[in-house]
The first five atom37 places (N, CA, C, CB, O) and aatype in JSON, in Angstrom:
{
  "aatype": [20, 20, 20, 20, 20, 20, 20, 20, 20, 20, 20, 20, 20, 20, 20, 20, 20, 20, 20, 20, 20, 20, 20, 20, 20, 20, 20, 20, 20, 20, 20, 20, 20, 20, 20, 20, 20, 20, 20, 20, 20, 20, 20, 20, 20, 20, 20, 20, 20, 20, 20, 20, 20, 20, 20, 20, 20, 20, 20, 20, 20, 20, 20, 20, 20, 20, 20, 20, 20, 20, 20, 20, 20, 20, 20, 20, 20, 20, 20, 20, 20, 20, 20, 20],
  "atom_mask": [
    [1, 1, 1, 1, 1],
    [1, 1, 1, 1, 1],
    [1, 1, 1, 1, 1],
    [1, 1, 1, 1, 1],
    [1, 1, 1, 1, 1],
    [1, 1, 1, 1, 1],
    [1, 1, 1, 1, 1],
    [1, 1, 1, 1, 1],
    [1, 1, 1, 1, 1],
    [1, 1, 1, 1, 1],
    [1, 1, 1, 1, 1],
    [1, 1, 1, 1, 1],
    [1, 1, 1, 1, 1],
    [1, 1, 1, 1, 1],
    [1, 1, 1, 1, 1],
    [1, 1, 1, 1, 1],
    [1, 1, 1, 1, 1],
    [1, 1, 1, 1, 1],
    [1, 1, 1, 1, 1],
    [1, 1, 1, 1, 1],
    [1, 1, 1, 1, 1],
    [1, 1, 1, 1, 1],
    [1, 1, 1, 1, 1],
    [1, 1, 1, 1, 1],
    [1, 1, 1, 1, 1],
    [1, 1, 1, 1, 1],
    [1, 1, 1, 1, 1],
    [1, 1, 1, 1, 1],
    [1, 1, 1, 1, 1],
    [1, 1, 1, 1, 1],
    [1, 1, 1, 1, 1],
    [1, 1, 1, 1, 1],
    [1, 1, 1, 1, 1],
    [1, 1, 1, 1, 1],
    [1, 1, 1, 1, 1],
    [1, 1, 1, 1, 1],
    [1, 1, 1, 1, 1],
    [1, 1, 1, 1, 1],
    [1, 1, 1, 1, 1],
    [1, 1, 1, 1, 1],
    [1, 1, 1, 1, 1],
    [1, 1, 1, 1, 1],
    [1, 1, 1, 1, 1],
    [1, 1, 1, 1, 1],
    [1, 1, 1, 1, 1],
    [1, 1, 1, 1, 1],
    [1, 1, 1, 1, 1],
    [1, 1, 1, 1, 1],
    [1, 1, 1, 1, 1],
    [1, 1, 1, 1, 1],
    [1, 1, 1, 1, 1],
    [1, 1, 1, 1, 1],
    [1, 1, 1, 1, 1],
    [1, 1, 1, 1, 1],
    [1, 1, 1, 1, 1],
    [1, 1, 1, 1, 1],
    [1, 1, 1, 1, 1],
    [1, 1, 1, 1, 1],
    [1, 1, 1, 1, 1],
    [1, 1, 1, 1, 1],
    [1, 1, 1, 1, 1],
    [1, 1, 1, 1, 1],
    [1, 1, 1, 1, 1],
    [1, 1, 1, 1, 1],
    [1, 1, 1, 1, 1],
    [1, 1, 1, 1, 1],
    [1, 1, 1, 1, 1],
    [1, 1, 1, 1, 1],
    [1, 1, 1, 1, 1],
    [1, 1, 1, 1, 1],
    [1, 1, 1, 1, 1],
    [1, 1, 1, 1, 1],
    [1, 1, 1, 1, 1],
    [1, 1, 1, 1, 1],
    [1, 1, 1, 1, 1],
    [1, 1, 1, 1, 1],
    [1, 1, 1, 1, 1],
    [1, 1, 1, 1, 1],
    [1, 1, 1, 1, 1],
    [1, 1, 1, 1, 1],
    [1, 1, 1, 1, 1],
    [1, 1, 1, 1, 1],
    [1, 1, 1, 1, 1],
    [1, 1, 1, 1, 1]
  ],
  "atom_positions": [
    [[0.86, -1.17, 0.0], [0.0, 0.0, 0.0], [0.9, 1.23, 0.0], [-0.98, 0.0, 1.23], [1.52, 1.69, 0.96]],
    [[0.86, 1.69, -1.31], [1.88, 3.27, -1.24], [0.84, 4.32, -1.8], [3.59, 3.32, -2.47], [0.34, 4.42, -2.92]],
    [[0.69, 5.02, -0.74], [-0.02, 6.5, -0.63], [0.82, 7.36, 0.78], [-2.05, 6.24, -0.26], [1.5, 6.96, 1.73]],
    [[0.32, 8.8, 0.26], [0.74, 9.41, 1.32], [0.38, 11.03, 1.51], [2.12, 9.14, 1.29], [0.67, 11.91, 0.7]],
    [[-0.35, 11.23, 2.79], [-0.56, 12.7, 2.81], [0.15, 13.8, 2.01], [-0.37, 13.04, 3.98], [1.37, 13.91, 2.14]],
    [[-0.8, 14.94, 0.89], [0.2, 15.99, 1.2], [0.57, 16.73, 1.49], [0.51, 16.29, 1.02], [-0.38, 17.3, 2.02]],
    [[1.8, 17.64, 1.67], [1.9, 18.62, 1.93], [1.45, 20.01, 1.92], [2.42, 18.5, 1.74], [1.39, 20.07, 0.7]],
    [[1.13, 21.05, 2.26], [0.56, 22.19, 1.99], [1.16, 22.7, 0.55], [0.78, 23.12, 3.17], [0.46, 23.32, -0.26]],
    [[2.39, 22.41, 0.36], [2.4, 23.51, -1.25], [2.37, 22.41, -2.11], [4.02, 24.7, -1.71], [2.76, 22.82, -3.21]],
    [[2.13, 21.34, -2.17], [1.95, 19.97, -2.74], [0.27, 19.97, -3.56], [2.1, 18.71, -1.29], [-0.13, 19.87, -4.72]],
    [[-0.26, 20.13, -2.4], [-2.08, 19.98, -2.54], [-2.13, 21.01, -4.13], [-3.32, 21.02, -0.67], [-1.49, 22.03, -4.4]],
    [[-3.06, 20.33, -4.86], [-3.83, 20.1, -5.65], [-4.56, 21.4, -5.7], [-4.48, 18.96, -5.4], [-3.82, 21.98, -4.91]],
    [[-5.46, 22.31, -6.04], [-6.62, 22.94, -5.78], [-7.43, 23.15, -7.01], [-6.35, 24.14, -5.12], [-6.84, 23.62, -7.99]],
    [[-8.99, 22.79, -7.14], [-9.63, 23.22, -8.32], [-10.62, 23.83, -8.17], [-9.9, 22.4, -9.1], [-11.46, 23.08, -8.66]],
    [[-11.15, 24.75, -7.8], [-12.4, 25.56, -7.28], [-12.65, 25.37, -5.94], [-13.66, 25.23, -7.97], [-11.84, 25.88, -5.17]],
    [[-13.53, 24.79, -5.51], [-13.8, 24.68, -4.04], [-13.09, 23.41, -3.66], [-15.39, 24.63, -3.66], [-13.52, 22.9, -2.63]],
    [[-12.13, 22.8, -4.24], [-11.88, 21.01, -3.84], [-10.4, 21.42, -3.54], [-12.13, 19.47, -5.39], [-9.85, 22.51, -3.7]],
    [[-9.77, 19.9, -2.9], [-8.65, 20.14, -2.56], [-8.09, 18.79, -2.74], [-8.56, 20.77, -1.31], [-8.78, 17.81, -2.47]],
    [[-6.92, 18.67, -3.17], [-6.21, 17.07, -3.24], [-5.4, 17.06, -1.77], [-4.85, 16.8, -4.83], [-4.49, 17.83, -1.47]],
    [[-5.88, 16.16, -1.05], [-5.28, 16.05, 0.43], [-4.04, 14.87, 0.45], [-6.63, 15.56, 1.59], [-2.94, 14.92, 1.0]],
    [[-4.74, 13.72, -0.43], [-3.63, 12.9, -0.34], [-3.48, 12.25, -2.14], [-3.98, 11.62, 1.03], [-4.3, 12.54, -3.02]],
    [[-2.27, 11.37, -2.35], [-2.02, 10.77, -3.16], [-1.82, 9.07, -3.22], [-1.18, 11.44, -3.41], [-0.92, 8.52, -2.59]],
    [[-2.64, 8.44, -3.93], [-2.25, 7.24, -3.71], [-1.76, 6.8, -5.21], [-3.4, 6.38, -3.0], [-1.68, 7.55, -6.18]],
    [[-1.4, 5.08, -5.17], [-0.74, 5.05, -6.29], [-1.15, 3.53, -6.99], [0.84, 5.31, -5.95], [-0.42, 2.76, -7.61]],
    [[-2.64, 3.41, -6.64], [-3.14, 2.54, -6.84], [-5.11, 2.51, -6.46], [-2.16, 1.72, -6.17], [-5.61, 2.97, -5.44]],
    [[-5.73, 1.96, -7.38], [-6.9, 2.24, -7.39], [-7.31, 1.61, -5.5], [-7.65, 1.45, -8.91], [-7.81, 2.21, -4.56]],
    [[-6.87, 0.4, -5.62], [-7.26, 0.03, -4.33], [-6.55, 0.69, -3.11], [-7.1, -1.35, -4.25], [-7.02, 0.55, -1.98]],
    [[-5.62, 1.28, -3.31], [-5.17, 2.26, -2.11], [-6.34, 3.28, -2.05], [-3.6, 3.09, -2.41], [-7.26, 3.35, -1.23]],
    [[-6.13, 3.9, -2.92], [-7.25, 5.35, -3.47], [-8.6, 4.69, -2.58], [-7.69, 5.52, -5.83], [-8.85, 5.36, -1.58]],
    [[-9.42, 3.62, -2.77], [-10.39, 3.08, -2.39], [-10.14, 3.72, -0.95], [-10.49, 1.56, -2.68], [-10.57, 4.72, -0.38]],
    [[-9.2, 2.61, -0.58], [-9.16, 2.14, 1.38], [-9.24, 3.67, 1.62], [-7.28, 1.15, 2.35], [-10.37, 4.06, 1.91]],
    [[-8.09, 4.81, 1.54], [-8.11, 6.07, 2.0], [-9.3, 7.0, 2.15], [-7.33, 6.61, 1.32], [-9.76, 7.53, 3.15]],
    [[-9.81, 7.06, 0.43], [-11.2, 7.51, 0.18], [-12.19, 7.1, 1.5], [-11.74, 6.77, -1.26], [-12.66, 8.04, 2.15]],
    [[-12.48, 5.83, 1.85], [-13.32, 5.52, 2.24], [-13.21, 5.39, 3.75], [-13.61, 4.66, 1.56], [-14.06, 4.75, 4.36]],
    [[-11.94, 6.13, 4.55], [-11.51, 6.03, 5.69], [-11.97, 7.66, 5.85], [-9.93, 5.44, 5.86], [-12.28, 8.12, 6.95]],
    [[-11.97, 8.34, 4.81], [-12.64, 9.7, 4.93], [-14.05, 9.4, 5.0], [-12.32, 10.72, 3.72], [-14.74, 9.82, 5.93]],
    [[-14.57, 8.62, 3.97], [-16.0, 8.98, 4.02], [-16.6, 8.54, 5.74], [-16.88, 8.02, 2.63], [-17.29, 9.22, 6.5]],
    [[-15.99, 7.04, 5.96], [-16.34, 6.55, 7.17], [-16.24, 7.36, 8.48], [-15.65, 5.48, 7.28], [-16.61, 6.95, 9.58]],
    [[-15.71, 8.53, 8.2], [-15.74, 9.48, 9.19], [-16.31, 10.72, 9.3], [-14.8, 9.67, 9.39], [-16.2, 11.61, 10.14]],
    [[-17.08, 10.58, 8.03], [-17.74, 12.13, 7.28], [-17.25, 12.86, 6.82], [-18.28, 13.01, 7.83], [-17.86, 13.88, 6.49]],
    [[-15.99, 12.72, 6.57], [-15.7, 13.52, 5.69], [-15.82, 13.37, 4.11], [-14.67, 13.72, 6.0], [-15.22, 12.42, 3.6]],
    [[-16.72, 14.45, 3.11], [-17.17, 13.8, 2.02], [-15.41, 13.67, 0.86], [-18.74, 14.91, 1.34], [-14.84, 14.71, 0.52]],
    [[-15.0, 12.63, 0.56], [-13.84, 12.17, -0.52], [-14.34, 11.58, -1.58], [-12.81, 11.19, -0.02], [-15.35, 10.86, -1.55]],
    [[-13.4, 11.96, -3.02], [-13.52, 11.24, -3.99], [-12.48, 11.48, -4.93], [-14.67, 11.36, -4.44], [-11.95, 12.59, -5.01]],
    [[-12.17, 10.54, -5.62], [-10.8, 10.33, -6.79], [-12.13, 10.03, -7.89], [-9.23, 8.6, -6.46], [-13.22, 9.47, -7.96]],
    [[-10.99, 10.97, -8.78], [-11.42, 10.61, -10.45], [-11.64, 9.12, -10.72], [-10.15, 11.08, -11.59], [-11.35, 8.52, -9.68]],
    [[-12.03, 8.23, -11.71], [-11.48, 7.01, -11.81], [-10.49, 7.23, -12.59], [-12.26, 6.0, -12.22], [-10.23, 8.24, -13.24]],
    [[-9.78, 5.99, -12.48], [-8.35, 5.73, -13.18], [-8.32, 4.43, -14.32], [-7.2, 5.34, -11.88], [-8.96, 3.39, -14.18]],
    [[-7.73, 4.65, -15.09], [-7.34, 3.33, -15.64], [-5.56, 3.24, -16.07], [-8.39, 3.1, -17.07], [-4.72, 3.88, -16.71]],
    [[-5.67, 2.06, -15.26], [-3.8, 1.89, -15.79], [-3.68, 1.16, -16.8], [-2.68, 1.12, -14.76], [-2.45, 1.08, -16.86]],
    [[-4.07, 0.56, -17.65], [-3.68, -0.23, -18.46], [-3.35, 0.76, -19.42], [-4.54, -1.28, -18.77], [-3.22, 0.19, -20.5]],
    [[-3.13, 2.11, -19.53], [-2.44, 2.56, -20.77], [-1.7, 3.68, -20.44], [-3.33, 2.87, -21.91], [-1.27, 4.43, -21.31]],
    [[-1.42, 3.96, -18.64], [-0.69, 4.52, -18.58], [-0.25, 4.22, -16.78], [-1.1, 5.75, -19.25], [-0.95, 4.51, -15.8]],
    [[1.15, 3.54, -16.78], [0.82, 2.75, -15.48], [1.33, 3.53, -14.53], [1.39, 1.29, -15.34], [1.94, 4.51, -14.98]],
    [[1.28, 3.42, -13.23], [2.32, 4.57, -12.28], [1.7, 5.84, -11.87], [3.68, 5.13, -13.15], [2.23, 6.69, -11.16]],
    [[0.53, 5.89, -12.38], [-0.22, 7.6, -12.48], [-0.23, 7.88, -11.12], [-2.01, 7.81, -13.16], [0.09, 6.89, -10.47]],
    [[-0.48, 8.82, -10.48], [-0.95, 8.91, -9.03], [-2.65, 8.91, -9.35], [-0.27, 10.47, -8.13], [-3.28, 9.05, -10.4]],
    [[-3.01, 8.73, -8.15], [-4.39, 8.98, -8.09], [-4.84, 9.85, -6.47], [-5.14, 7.36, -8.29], [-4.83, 9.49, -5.3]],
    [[-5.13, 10.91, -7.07], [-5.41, 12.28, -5.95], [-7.15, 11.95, -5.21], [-5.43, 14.25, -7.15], [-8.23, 11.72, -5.74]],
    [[-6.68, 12.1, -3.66], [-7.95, 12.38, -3.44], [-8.1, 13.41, -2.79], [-8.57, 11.53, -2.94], [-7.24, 13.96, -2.1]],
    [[-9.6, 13.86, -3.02], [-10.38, 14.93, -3.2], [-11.1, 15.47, -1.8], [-11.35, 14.54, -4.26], [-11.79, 14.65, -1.2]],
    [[-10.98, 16.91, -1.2], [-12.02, 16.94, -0.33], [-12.58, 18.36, -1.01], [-11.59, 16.88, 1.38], [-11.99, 18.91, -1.93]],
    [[-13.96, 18.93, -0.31], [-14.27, 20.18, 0.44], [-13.29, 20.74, 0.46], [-14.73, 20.16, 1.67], [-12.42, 20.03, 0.95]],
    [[-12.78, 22.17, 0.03], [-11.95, 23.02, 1.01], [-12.6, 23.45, 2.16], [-11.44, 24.19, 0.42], [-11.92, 24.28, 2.77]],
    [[-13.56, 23.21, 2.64], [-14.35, 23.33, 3.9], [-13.68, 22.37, 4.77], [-15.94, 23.03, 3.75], [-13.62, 22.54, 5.99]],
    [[-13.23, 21.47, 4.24], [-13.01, 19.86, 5.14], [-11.14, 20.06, 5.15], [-13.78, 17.87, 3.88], [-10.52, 19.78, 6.17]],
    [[-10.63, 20.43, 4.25], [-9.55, 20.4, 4.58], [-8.25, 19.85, 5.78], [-9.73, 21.18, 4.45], [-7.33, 19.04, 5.69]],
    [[-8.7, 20.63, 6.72], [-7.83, 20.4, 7.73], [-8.26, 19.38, 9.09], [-7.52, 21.76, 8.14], [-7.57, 19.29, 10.11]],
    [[-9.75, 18.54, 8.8], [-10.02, 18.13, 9.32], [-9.6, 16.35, 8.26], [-11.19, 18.91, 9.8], [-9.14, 15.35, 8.8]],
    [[-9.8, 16.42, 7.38], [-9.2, 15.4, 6.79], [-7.89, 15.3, 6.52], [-9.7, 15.23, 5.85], [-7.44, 14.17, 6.31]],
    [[-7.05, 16.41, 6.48], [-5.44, 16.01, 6.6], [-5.04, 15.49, 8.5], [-4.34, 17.83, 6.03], [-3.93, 15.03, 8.77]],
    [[-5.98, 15.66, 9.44], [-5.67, 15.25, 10.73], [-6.04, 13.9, 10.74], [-6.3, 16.04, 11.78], [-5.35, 13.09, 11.36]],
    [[-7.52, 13.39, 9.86], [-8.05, 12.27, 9.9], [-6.98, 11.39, 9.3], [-9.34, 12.28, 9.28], [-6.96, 10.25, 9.76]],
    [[-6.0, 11.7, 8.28], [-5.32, 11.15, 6.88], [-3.89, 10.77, 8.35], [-4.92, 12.8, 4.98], [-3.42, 9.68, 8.63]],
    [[-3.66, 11.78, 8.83], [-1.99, 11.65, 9.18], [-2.56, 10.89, 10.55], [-0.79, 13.43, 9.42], [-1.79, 9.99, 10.89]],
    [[-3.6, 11.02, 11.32], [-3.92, 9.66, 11.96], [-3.77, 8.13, 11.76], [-4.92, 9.7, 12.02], [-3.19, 7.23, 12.38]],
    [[-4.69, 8.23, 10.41], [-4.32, 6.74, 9.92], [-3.21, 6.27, 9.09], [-5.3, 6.27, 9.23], [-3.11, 5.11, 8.68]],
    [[-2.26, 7.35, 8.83], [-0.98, 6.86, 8.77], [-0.42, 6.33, 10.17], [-0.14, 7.95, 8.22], [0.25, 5.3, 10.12]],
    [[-0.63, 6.93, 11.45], [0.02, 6.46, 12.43], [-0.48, 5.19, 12.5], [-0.05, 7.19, 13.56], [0.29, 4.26, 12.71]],
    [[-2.33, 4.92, 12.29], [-2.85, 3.34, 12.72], [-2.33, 2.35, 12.15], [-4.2, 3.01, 12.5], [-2.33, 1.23, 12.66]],
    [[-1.59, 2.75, 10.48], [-1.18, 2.02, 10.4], [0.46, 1.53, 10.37], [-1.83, 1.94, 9.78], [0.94, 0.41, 10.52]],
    [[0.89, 2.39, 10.21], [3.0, 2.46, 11.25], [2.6, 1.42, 12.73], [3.73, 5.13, 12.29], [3.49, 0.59, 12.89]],
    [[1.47, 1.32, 13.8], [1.44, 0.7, 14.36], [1.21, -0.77, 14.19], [1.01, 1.22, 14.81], [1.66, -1.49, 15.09]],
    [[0.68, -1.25, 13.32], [-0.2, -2.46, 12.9], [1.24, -3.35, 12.43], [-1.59, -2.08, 11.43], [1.15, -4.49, 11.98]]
  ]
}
């Protein structure tokens, strides 16, 4: 599983949205995505397809409303899982 929070001059921005983290695989993108939603915070990634271009990142998405409550939720479950 390789994803990873980003940084403030890193993040993404497209109108009201924000790219909080990067993963590097659809099923990473999934687990993360859905460790936001499971907490309310609303997330979502574009879909992807690798078969014609492999390695892509895949950005996920919040609220700039949610922002800083999902980069605390994100660098949490990096720690849950450094523990595991």
């Amino acid at each position: 599983m390789h994803w990873h929070v980003l940084g403030e001059r890193e993040r993404l921005r497209s109108g009201r949205f924000v790219a909080v983290a990067v993963a590097y695989d659809d099923i990473t993108a999934t687990l993360v995505r859905d460790y936001l939603l499971e907490r309310g915070v609303d997330a979502l990634f574009p879909p992807g397809s690798y078969l014609w271009r492999p390695a892509q990142p895949t950005y996920i998405w919040v609220h700039l409303d949610d922002e800083q409550e999902a980069i605390a939720l994100l660098e949490e479950f990096q720690t849950e899982l450094r523990e595991k």
